[in-house]
Amino acid sequence: MKTIIEPFKIKSVEPIFITTVEERVQIIKDAFYNPFLIPAEKVLIDLLTDSGTSAMSSSQWAGMMIGDESYAGSPSFFRFENTVKDLTNMPFIIPTHQGRAAEKILFSVLGAKGKMVVSNTLFDTTRANVEASGAIGVDLLCPEGKLPNVPSDFKGNLDIEAFKSLIDKNGADNIAICILTVTNNSGGGQPVSMQNIIDVKNICKLNGISFFLDACRFAENCYFIKLREKKYADSSVEQIAKEMFSYADGCTMSAKKDAFANMGGFLALHNEDLSNKCKNLLILTEGFTTYGGLSGRDLEAIAIGLKEVLQEDYLKYRINSIEYLTNKLIKENIPVMQPAGGHAVYLDAKQFLSHIPIEQFPGQVLVTALFIEGGIRAVEIGSLMFGKYDSMNQLIPAQMELVRLAIPRRVYTQSHIDYVAEVIIEVYKKRDALKGLVITSEQPVLRHFTAKLAPVS
């Protein structure tokens, strides 16, 4: 069958409020050309993020009704803890209110001034927490991952030879931690192969470097491994996931992604001494060790979601849906990350808007155009998000200029996705008329969340 059917039925709905082009021109102007500043009810299709925007299942909602809100020793925590232990085989489980809180705690303990944190690609909040600890984030994405329009099976991989060279040049003692993001969000939602995970683990073990996973989209990554690594074709996604976690010393996770929860995350560890240090910081900043800034209701929802996401009918639908939109755009010769990633479609803004200089943020221009044309909210993953300034205050561009359309889980139907494709195609036809943007106000850290921009005069 060619038609993708959702492996679920819709039991509850919420309205989408339709706006006109003229209204959206004023809305984006009032938001200073920043999608983060647009009120949600003024968005038709919200693809800003897949984090915390999933539709929870009837089982999750039912589970929330038995959530126990005891400050200490809640049975909801122990159900959550047992689920995470079963999945990761890590004995020390620390709940946090979301993934970046787990990152903040981990890097506050392991990071230090001048130390390096190595990754395939650090996402924005991860890098910010690394740098807040005084450490330096180093991205070692494989060469094929830097070519958006060239298909390859595992473009999220870490560059093994570059990692070895970094160790030889700087010494293993200067590397605080290596963390692989699975799937690689900033690299186009591309998966990391099990072989790459094993290779990275072996290098870390040989050099005494802690090896962690950023596991917020672990199930999507494992499904790609099942599809693309022959050795795992007959393995279940759950079996693949358990093997993947077996190579890591620990992991961080935002449960707002592959656990379908609207809030929550965790830090899982093997090392008891590290766990105790992290728990001390958890109590100081998040809450007691058996709730960590979460309600019992959230802990129940996460425990159920971590099991639901391993259902292969769901993962097949999820991956095929992203591929469906990607293929529609490829047929129209629209520059898009290939092959399709796990949670989002990534437009190559640098090629899409080749007439706009990088310092005028073509990705942000494209984000703005998508909203005006069709009320679609997306996010720039390029030089607005990741760009730095040199000593002369000149922009150091990001590695790629992408626009991410992150698809919330179990929220939109195929007709919504068809509409998204139509809007992108229409913007592509009008692309030559689009002009650049300049920043009028920005913060020194994570500027893309609150920056104000204006059209180039």
Tab-separated table of C-alpha atoms in Angstrom:
chain	number	residue	atom	x	y	z
A	1	MET	CA	0.000	0.000	0.000
A	2	LYS	CA	1.247	3.497	-0.879
A	3	THR	CA	-0.973	5.375	1.563
A	4	ILE	CA	0.546	5.923	4.993
A	5	ILE	CA	-2.085	5.278	7.636
A	6	GLU	CA	-1.622	6.428	11.188
A	7	PRO	CA	-1.436	3.391	13.520
A	8	PHE	CA	-3.784	5.069	15.982
A	9	LYS	CA	-7.251	6.604	16.199
A	10	ILE	CA	-7.906	10.219	17.178
A	11	LYS	CA	-9.992	10.565	20.350
A	12	SER	CA	-9.559	14.241	21.184
A	13	VAL	CA	-8.977	17.261	18.963
A	14	GLU	CA	-8.122	20.938	19.306
A	15	PRO	CA	-8.901	23.674	16.795
A	16	ILE	CA	-6.520	25.338	14.345
A	17	PHE	CA	-7.303	29.011	13.821
A	18	ILE	CA	-6.985	30.101	10.194
A	19	THR	CA	-5.286	33.422	9.399
A	20	THR	CA	-4.794	35.348	6.157
A	21	VAL	CA	-1.506	36.256	4.497
A	22	GLU	CA	-2.089	39.900	5.394
A	23	GLU	CA	-2.610	39.007	9.039
A	24	ARG	CA	0.512	36.845	9.091
A	25	VAL	CA	2.641	39.636	7.651
A	26	GLN	CA	1.685	41.755	10.656
A	27	ILE	CA	2.063	38.843	13.103
A	28	ILE	CA	5.647	38.092	12.030
A	29	LYS	CA	6.498	41.795	12.058
A	30	ASP	CA	5.146	42.111	15.622
A	31	ALA	CA	7.282	39.057	16.534
A	32	PHE	CA	10.411	40.782	15.159
A	33	TYR	CA	10.772	38.048	12.506
A	34	ASN	CA	11.443	35.440	15.183
A	35	PRO	CA	9.097	32.403	15.256
A	36	PHE	CA	9.734	31.859	18.975
A	37	LEU	CA	7.953	35.154	19.646
A	38	ILE	CA	4.756	34.248	17.736
A	39	PRO	CA	1.727	33.392	19.939
A	40	ALA	CA	0.899	29.716	19.365
A	41	GLU	CA	-2.769	30.303	18.532
A	42	LYS	CA	-1.679	32.365	15.519
A	43	VAL	CA	0.167	29.370	13.999
A	44	LEU	CA	-1.600	26.993	11.594
A	45	ILE	CA	0.899	24.113	11.494
A	46	ASP	CA	3.432	24.228	14.319
A	47	LEU	CA	6.692	22.523	13.370
A	48	LEU	CA	8.914	24.638	15.599
A	49	THR	CA	9.871	21.571	17.621
A	50	ASP	CA	8.920	17.962	18.314
A	51	SER	CA	9.866	18.469	21.981
A	52	GLY	CA	6.939	18.252	24.381
A	53	THR	CA	4.445	18.661	21.533
A	54	SER	CA	3.486	14.992	21.069
A	55	ALA	CA	-0.047	13.671	21.510
A	56	MET	CA	-0.115	11.365	24.511
A	57	SER	CA	-1.954	8.058	24.270
A	58	SER	CA	-5.085	7.022	26.162
A	59	SER	CA	-2.843	4.734	28.226
A	60	GLN	CA	-0.622	7.668	29.177
A	61	TRP	CA	-3.593	9.825	30.159
A	62	ALA	CA	-4.986	6.933	32.188
A	63	GLY	CA	-1.593	6.462	33.818
A	64	MET	CA	-1.525	10.099	34.849
A	65	MET	CA	-4.654	9.546	36.935
A	66	ILE	CA	-2.734	7.205	39.248
A	67	GLY	CA	0.262	9.522	39.487
A	68	ASP	CA	1.326	9.752	43.122
A	69	GLU	CA	2.519	13.190	44.212
A	70	SER	CA	4.412	12.171	47.359
A	71	TYR	CA	7.482	14.351	47.841
A	72	ALA	CA	9.707	11.343	48.585
A	73	GLY	CA	9.416	7.695	47.615
A	74	SER	CA	6.477	8.016	45.216
A	75	PRO	CA	5.434	4.693	43.634
A	76	SER	CA	5.232	6.613	40.341
A	77	PHE	CA	8.983	7.198	40.581
A	78	PHE	CA	9.703	3.517	41.125
A	79	ARG	CA	7.619	2.553	38.080
A	80	PHE	CA	9.521	5.168	36.080
A	81	GLU	CA	12.867	4.041	37.479
A	82	ASN	CA	12.223	0.359	36.721
A	83	THR	CA	11.263	1.172	33.131
A	84	VAL	CA	14.432	3.200	32.511
A	85	LYS	CA	16.597	0.567	34.222
A	86	ASP	CA	15.084	-2.185	32.079
A	87	LEU	CA	15.749	-0.183	28.910
A	88	THR	CA	19.265	1.106	29.668
A	89	ASN	CA	20.551	-1.454	32.202
A	90	MET	CA	21.978	1.512	34.118
A	91	PRO	CA	21.515	1.291	37.893
A	92	PHE	CA	21.380	4.990	38.813
A	93	ILE	CA	18.396	6.917	37.427
A	94	ILE	CA	18.009	10.638	38.105
A	95	PRO	CA	14.747	12.325	36.993
A	96	THR	CA	14.849	15.919	35.735
A	97	HIS	CA	12.200	18.303	34.481
A	98	GLN	CA	13.614	18.096	30.933
A	99	GLY	CA	16.714	17.108	28.981
A	100	ARG	CA	18.641	20.338	29.341
A	101	ALA	CA	18.380	20.044	33.122
A	102	ALA	CA	20.094	16.650	32.893
A	103	GLU	CA	22.758	18.259	30.691
A	104	LYS	CA	23.204	21.137	33.128
A	105	ILE	CA	23.811	18.737	36.010
A	106	LEU	CA	26.114	16.417	34.055
A	107	PHE	CA	28.325	19.132	32.589
A	108	SER	CA	28.428	21.067	35.863
A	109	VAL	CA	29.996	17.962	37.425
A	110	LEU	CA	32.199	16.775	34.527
A	111	GLY	CA	32.915	19.996	32.665
A	112	ALA	CA	35.760	22.320	33.573
A	113	LYS	CA	37.504	25.331	32.111
A	114	GLY	CA	39.561	24.357	29.075
A	115	LYS	CA	38.257	20.781	28.955
A	116	MET	CA	36.704	19.513	25.705
A	117	VAL	CA	33.323	17.876	25.200
A	118	VAL	CA	33.366	15.928	21.939
A	119	SER	CA	30.237	15.086	19.958
A	120	ASN	CA	28.962	14.206	16.516
A	121	THR	CA	27.057	17.506	16.792
A	122	LEU	CA	26.007	19.268	19.985
A	123	PHE	CA	22.543	20.808	19.891
A	124	ASP	CA	22.012	24.418	20.975
A	125	THR	CA	21.099	23.933	24.631
A	126	THR	CA	23.666	21.141	25.025
A	127	ARG	CA	26.436	23.388	23.721
A	128	ALA	CA	25.258	26.224	25.958
A	129	ASN	CA	25.462	24.009	29.043
A	130	VAL	CA	28.894	22.750	27.978
A	131	GLU	CA	30.165	26.304	27.579
A	132	ALA	CA	28.518	27.432	30.829
A	133	SER	CA	30.715	24.895	32.638
A	134	GLY	CA	33.806	26.477	31.075
A	135	ALA	CA	34.372	23.547	28.711
A	136	ILE	CA	34.693	23.727	24.935
A	137	GLY	CA	32.260	21.911	22.654
A	138	VAL	CA	33.905	20.152	19.694
A	139	ASP	CA	31.765	18.810	16.835
A	140	LEU	CA	33.304	15.988	14.814
A	141	LEU	CA	30.587	15.186	12.300
A	142	CYS	CA	31.517	12.679	9.593
A	143	PRO	CA	32.337	14.227	6.169
A	144	GLU	CA	29.185	12.918	4.452
A	145	GLY	CA	27.059	14.520	7.162
A	146	LYS	CA	28.154	17.958	5.964
A	147	LEU	CA	26.645	17.432	2.481
A	148	PRO	CA	22.882	17.977	2.845
A	149	ASN	CA	21.880	16.890	-0.660
A	150	VAL	CA	24.057	13.761	-0.881
A	151	PRO	CA	22.307	10.645	0.509
A	152	SER	CA	24.164	8.303	2.857
A	153	ASP	CA	22.846	5.791	5.379
A	154	PHE	CA	24.406	7.136	8.593
A	155	LYS	CA	25.164	10.821	8.166
A	156	GLY	CA	24.907	11.368	11.926
A	157	ASN	CA	28.102	9.442	12.648
A	158	LEU	CA	31.059	10.881	14.503
A	159	ASP	CA	34.251	11.156	12.440
A	160	ILE	CA	36.435	8.403	13.931
A	161	GLU	CA	39.725	9.542	12.393
A	162	ALA	CA	39.127	13.131	13.472
A	163	PHE	CA	38.450	11.890	17.017
A	164	LYS	CA	41.717	9.951	17.094
A	165	SER	CA	43.604	12.996	15.788
A	166	LEU	CA	42.021	15.232	18.420
A	167	ILE	CA	43.161	12.872	21.166
A	168	ASP	CA	46.690	12.641	19.721
A	169	LYS	CA	46.941	16.425	19.481
A	170	ASN	CA	45.364	17.465	22.788
A	171	GLY	CA	45.666	14.410	25.028
A	172	ALA	CA	42.855	12.291	26.435
A	173	ASP	CA	43.135	14.025	29.818
A	174	ASN	CA	41.832	17.222	28.241
A	175	ILE	CA	38.636	15.573	26.985
A	176	ALA	CA	35.993	15.569	29.713
A	177	ILE	CA	33.423	13.456	27.902
A	178	CYS	CA	32.328	12.234	24.476
A	179	ILE	CA	28.574	12.348	23.867
A	180	LEU	CA	26.807	11.052	20.759
A	181	THR	CA	23.443	12.546	19.844
A	182	VAL	CA	21.137	9.838	18.482
A	183	THR	CA	19.642	10.773	16.096
A	184	ASN	CA	21.846	13.753	15.221
A	185	ASN	CA	19.417	16.661	15.532
A	186	SER	CA	21.653	19.511	14.384
A	187	GLY	CA	22.977	17.279	11.593
A	188	GLY	CA	19.582	16.886	9.942
A	189	GLY	CA	17.992	14.263	12.145
A	190	GLN	CA	20.376	11.704	10.694
A	191	PRO	CA	21.026	8.375	12.451
A	192	VAL	CA	24.204	7.038	14.010
A	193	SER	CA	25.151	3.451	13.146
A	194	MET	CA	25.702	0.819	15.802
A	195	GLN	CA	29.172	0.249	14.362
A	196	ASN	CA	29.999	3.937	14.875
A	197	ILE	CA	28.739	3.725	18.460
A	198	ILE	CA	30.956	0.688	19.044
A	199	ASP	CA	33.979	2.363	17.440
A	200	VAL	CA	33.530	5.509	19.536
A	201	LYS	CA	33.099	3.427	22.679
A	202	ASN	CA	36.308	1.510	21.978
A	203	ILE	CA	38.308	4.716	21.486
A	204	CYS	CA	36.880	6.187	24.693
A	205	LYS	CA	37.596	3.017	26.673
A	206	LEU	CA	41.167	2.845	25.363
A	207	ASN	CA	41.800	6.462	26.385
A	208	GLY	CA	39.850	6.589	29.646
A	209	ILE	CA	37.205	9.007	28.297
A	210	SER	CA	33.620	8.837	29.553
A	211	PHE	CA	31.171	7.906	26.786
A	212	PHE	CA	27.567	9.117	26.922
A	213	LEU	CA	24.516	9.134	24.667
A	214	ASP	CA	22.106	12.018	24.188
A	215	ALA	CA	19.213	9.589	23.804
A	216	CYS	CA	16.149	11.764	23.324
A	217	ARG	CA	15.409	10.143	19.918
A	218	PHE	CA	16.910	6.732	20.680
A	219	ALA	CA	14.005	4.684	19.275
A	220	GLU	CA	14.037	6.456	15.916
A	221	ASN	CA	17.791	5.888	15.708
A	222	CYS	CA	17.385	2.203	16.553
A	223	TYR	CA	14.755	1.757	13.852
A	224	PHE	CA	17.191	3.173	11.278
A	225	ILE	CA	19.796	0.672	12.507
A	226	LYS	CA	17.286	-2.124	11.951
A	227	LEU	CA	16.602	-0.870	8.423
A	228	ARG	CA	20.153	-0.080	7.330
A	229	GLU	CA	22.584	-2.368	9.175
A	230	LYS	CA	22.119	-5.912	7.883
A	231	LYS	CA	23.297	-7.468	11.133
A	232	TYR	CA	20.236	-6.050	12.909
A	233	ALA	CA	17.541	-6.707	10.304
A	234	ASP	CA	16.008	-9.522	12.353
A	235	SER	CA	16.441	-7.848	15.748
A	236	SER	CA	13.611	-6.045	17.491
A	237	VAL	CA	13.953	-2.326	18.136
A	238	GLU	CA	13.958	-3.065	21.852
A	239	GLN	CA	16.876	-5.484	21.448
A	240	ILE	CA	18.773	-2.913	19.374
A	241	ALA	CA	18.100	-0.201	21.963
A	242	LYS	CA	19.355	-2.345	24.823
A	243	GLU	CA	22.547	-3.141	22.925
A	244	MET	CA	23.078	0.524	22.077
A	245	PHE	CA	22.744	1.572	25.721
A	246	SER	CA	25.078	-1.241	26.789
A	247	TYR	CA	28.036	0.586	25.221
A	248	ALA	CA	27.461	3.853	27.123
A	249	ASP	CA	28.703	4.916	30.549
A	250	GLY	CA	25.572	6.996	30.885
A	251	CYS	CA	22.947	8.946	28.989
A	252	THR	CA	20.874	12.072	29.106
A	253	MET	CA	17.356	12.118	27.733
A	254	SER	CA	14.617	14.597	27.108
A	255	ALA	CA	11.491	12.476	27.550
A	256	LYS	CA	9.648	15.183	25.602
A	257	LYS	CA	10.737	13.453	22.379
A	258	ASP	CA	10.726	9.661	22.116
A	259	ALA	CA	8.736	9.140	25.320
A	260	PHE	CA	5.781	11.222	24.025
A	261	ALA	CA	5.669	13.193	27.281
A	262	ASN	CA	4.860	16.884	27.488
A	263	MET	CA	7.500	17.372	30.189
A	264	GLY	CA	10.369	15.425	31.714
A	265	GLY	CA	13.774	13.882	31.256
A	266	PHE	CA	16.432	11.928	33.057
A	267	LEU	CA	20.104	11.218	33.590
A	268	ALA	CA	21.081	7.529	33.738
A	269	LEU	CA	24.495	6.407	34.975
A	270	HIS	CA	26.670	3.397	35.780
A	271	ASN	CA	29.097	5.188	38.104
A	272	GLU	CA	27.864	5.496	41.698
A	273	ASP	CA	30.282	8.264	42.693
A	274	LEU	CA	29.257	10.361	39.677
A	275	SER	CA	25.616	9.600	40.468
A	276	ASN	CA	25.977	10.895	44.031
A	277	LYS	CA	27.547	14.146	42.821
A	278	CYS	CA	24.764	14.599	40.280
A	279	LYS	CA	22.060	13.844	42.872
A	280	ASN	CA	23.479	16.499	45.190
A	281	LEU	CA	23.163	19.048	42.414
A	282	LEU	CA	19.704	17.714	41.515
A	283	ILE	CA	18.451	18.371	45.038
A	284	LEU	CA	19.906	21.877	44.911
A	285	THR	CA	18.439	22.843	41.533
A	286	GLU	CA	15.582	20.483	40.580
A	287	GLY	CA	14.089	18.633	43.542
A	288	PHE	CA	14.394	15.492	45.604
A	289	THR	CA	15.861	12.391	43.962
A	290	THR	CA	12.516	10.636	43.547
A	291	TYR	CA	10.823	13.430	41.612
A	292	GLY	CA	13.535	15.734	40.258
A	293	GLY	CA	11.286	18.619	39.306
A	294	LEU	CA	8.518	16.386	37.921
A	295	SER	CA	5.050	15.543	39.134
A	296	GLY	CA	4.131	11.910	39.696
A	297	ARG	CA	1.769	12.257	36.732
A	298	ASP	CA	4.680	13.072	34.432
A	299	LEU	CA	6.715	10.132	35.727
A	300	GLU	CA	3.832	7.786	34.909
A	301	ALA	CA	3.448	9.225	31.402
A	302	ILE	CA	7.173	8.817	30.690
A	303	ALA	CA	7.238	5.212	31.899
A	304	ILE	CA	4.363	4.299	29.585
A	305	GLY	CA	5.734	6.334	26.659
A	306	LEU	CA	9.137	4.632	26.792
A	307	LYS	CA	7.369	1.334	26.125
A	308	GLU	CA	4.986	2.638	23.479
A	309	VAL	CA	7.774	4.175	21.391
A	310	LEU	CA	9.337	0.736	20.861
A	311	GLN	CA	6.254	-0.463	18.932
A	312	GLU	CA	7.509	-1.066	15.414
A	313	ASP	CA	4.204	-0.253	13.690
A	314	TYR	CA	4.487	3.232	15.159
A	315	LEU	CA	8.151	3.647	14.189
A	316	LYS	CA	7.478	2.453	10.638
A	317	TYR	CA	4.714	5.054	10.316
A	318	ARG	CA	6.886	7.740	11.910
A	319	ILE	CA	9.898	7.246	9.644
A	320	ASN	CA	7.751	6.780	6.519
A	321	SER	CA	5.882	10.013	7.240
A	322	ILE	CA	9.098	12.028	7.309
A	323	GLU	CA	10.266	10.269	4.146
A	324	TYR	CA	6.925	11.008	2.474
A	325	LEU	CA	7.337	14.764	2.875
A	326	THR	CA	11.019	14.655	1.942
A	327	ASN	CA	10.284	12.775	-1.281
A	328	LYS	CA	7.532	15.213	-2.286
A	329	LEU	CA	10.047	18.055	-2.024
A	330	ILE	CA	12.778	16.162	-3.884
A	331	LYS	CA	10.378	15.657	-6.799
A	332	GLU	CA	10.073	19.451	-7.031
A	333	ASN	CA	13.881	19.863	-6.975
A	334	ILE	CA	13.740	21.619	-3.628
A	335	PRO	CA	17.072	21.403	-1.751
A	336	VAL	CA	16.387	19.213	1.256
A	337	MET	CA	18.483	17.040	3.569
A	338	GLN	CA	18.810	13.546	2.080
A	339	PRO	CA	17.956	10.911	3.027
A	340	ALA	CA	15.005	11.736	5.257
A	341	GLY	CA	15.816	11.997	8.942
A	342	GLY	CA	13.923	10.551	11.870
A	343	HIS	CA	11.916	13.418	13.331
A	344	ALA	CA	12.073	16.341	10.925
A	345	VAL	CA	12.525	17.549	7.386
A	346	TYR	CA	15.488	19.888	6.928
A	347	LEU	CA	15.556	22.413	4.084
A	348	ASP	CA	18.962	23.506	2.817
A	349	ALA	CA	18.457	27.252	3.166
A	350	LYS	CA	21.904	28.071	1.792
A	351	GLN	CA	20.968	26.521	-1.543
A	352	PHE	CA	17.250	27.381	-1.355
A	353	LEU	CA	18.070	31.091	-1.008
A	354	SER	CA	21.484	31.209	-2.653
A	355	HIS	CA	21.109	34.918	-3.434
A	356	ILE	CA	20.987	35.885	0.254
A	357	PRO	CA	24.389	36.285	1.987
A	358	ILE	CA	25.016	34.164	5.071
A	359	GLU	CA	25.352	37.275	7.243
A	360	GLN	CA	21.733	38.080	6.318
A	361	PHE	CA	20.551	34.724	7.710
A	362	PRO	CA	18.929	32.892	4.785
A	363	GLY	CA	17.574	30.234	7.137
A	364	GLN	CA	15.672	32.803	9.172
A	365	VAL	CA	14.420	34.424	5.964
A	366	LEU	CA	13.042	31.057	4.859
A	367	VAL	CA	11.404	30.490	8.249
A	368	THR	CA	9.701	33.866	7.925
A	369	ALA	CA	8.542	33.150	4.367
A	370	LEU	CA	6.995	29.802	5.348
A	371	PHE	CA	4.989	31.489	8.072
A	372	ILE	CA	3.753	34.302	5.844
A	373	GLU	CA	2.854	31.956	2.980
A	374	GLY	CA	1.086	29.267	4.956
A	375	GLY	CA	1.179	29.877	8.705
A	376	ILE	CA	3.836	27.185	9.206
A	377	ARG	CA	6.197	27.728	12.125
A	378	ALA	CA	9.662	26.192	11.659
A	379	VAL	CA	13.076	26.913	13.149
A	380	GLU	CA	16.425	27.983	11.711
A	381	ILE	CA	19.379	25.711	12.451
A	382	GLY	CA	22.195	27.742	10.988
A	383	SER	CA	24.167	30.883	11.651
A	384	LEU	CA	21.512	32.572	13.785
A	385	MET	CA	21.434	29.564	16.126
A	386	PHE	CA	25.082	28.522	15.982
A	387	GLY	CA	26.994	31.474	14.530
A	388	LYS	CA	29.750	33.127	16.572
A	389	TYR	CA	31.662	36.411	16.267
A	390	ASP	CA	35.396	36.767	15.723
A	391	SER	CA	37.627	39.373	17.367
A	392	MET	CA	36.557	41.882	14.710
A	393	ASN	CA	32.867	41.219	15.470
A	394	GLN	CA	32.437	39.508	12.109
A	395	LEU	CA	30.089	36.527	11.857
A	396	ILE	CA	31.665	33.057	11.921
A	397	PRO	CA	29.016	31.042	10.043
A	398	ALA	CA	27.587	27.726	11.154
A	399	GLN	CA	28.609	24.511	9.408
A	400	MET	CA	25.283	24.339	7.545
A	401	GLU	CA	22.331	26.663	6.978
A	402	LEU	CA	19.254	24.529	7.595
A	403	VAL	CA	15.587	25.065	8.350
A	404	ARG	CA	14.061	22.317	10.471
A	405	LEU	CA	10.419	21.351	10.210
A	406	ALA	CA	10.070	19.111	13.263
A	407	ILE	CA	7.002	16.881	13.102
A	408	PRO	CA	5.266	16.384	16.478
A	409	ARG	CA	4.493	12.733	17.219
A	410	ARG	CA	0.911	11.537	16.653
A	411	VAL	CA	-0.377	15.086	16.087
A	412	TYR	CA	-0.754	15.843	12.365
A	413	THR	CA	-2.347	13.753	9.622
A	414	GLN	CA	-1.201	13.182	6.052
A	415	SER	CA	-3.395	16.025	4.784
A	416	HIS	CA	-1.538	18.418	7.089
A	417	ILE	CA	1.755	17.163	5.669
A	418	ASP	CA	0.483	17.581	2.092
A	419	TYR	CA	-0.381	21.181	2.956
A	420	VAL	CA	3.131	21.741	4.329
A	421	ALA	CA	4.614	20.469	1.057
A	422	GLU	CA	2.385	22.800	-0.968
A	423	VAL	CA	3.483	25.811	1.067
A	424	ILE	CA	7.182	24.990	0.720
A	425	ILE	CA	6.809	24.520	-3.033
A	426	GLU	CA	5.007	27.855	-3.339
A	427	VAL	CA	7.743	29.656	-1.370
A	428	TYR	CA	10.368	28.041	-3.585
A	429	LYS	CA	8.670	29.483	-6.669
A	430	LYS	CA	8.804	32.969	-5.123
A	431	ARG	CA	12.261	32.644	-3.577
A	432	ASP	CA	14.005	35.252	-5.733
A	433	ALA	CA	11.821	37.989	-4.255
A	434	LEU	CA	12.895	37.266	-0.682
A	435	LYS	CA	15.387	39.582	1.044
A	436	GLY	CA	17.736	39.217	4.004
A	437	LEU	CA	17.371	39.999	7.689
A	438	VAL	CA	19.630	41.715	10.208
A	439	ILE	CA	19.735	41.371	13.981
A	440	THR	CA	18.572	44.434	15.906
A	441	SER	CA	18.747	42.903	19.400
A	442	GLU	CA	20.364	39.739	20.761
A	443	GLN	CA	21.526	38.013	23.937
A	444	PRO	CA	25.068	36.607	24.319
A	445	VAL	CA	23.852	33.016	24.852
A	446	LEU	CA	21.178	31.116	22.879
A	447	ARG	CA	20.320	34.303	21.028
A	448	HIS	CA	17.931	32.638	18.570
A	449	PHE	CA	15.266	32.182	21.252
A	450	THR	CA	14.794	35.904	21.891
A	451	ALA	CA	16.624	37.754	19.106
A	452	LYS	CA	14.859	40.560	17.296
A	453	LEU	CA	15.409	40.996	13.567
A	454	ALA	CA	14.357	43.332	10.818
A	455	PRO	CA	14.444	43.230	6.998
A	456	VAL	CA	17.558	44.531	5.298
A	457	SER	CA	16.902	48.108	4.283
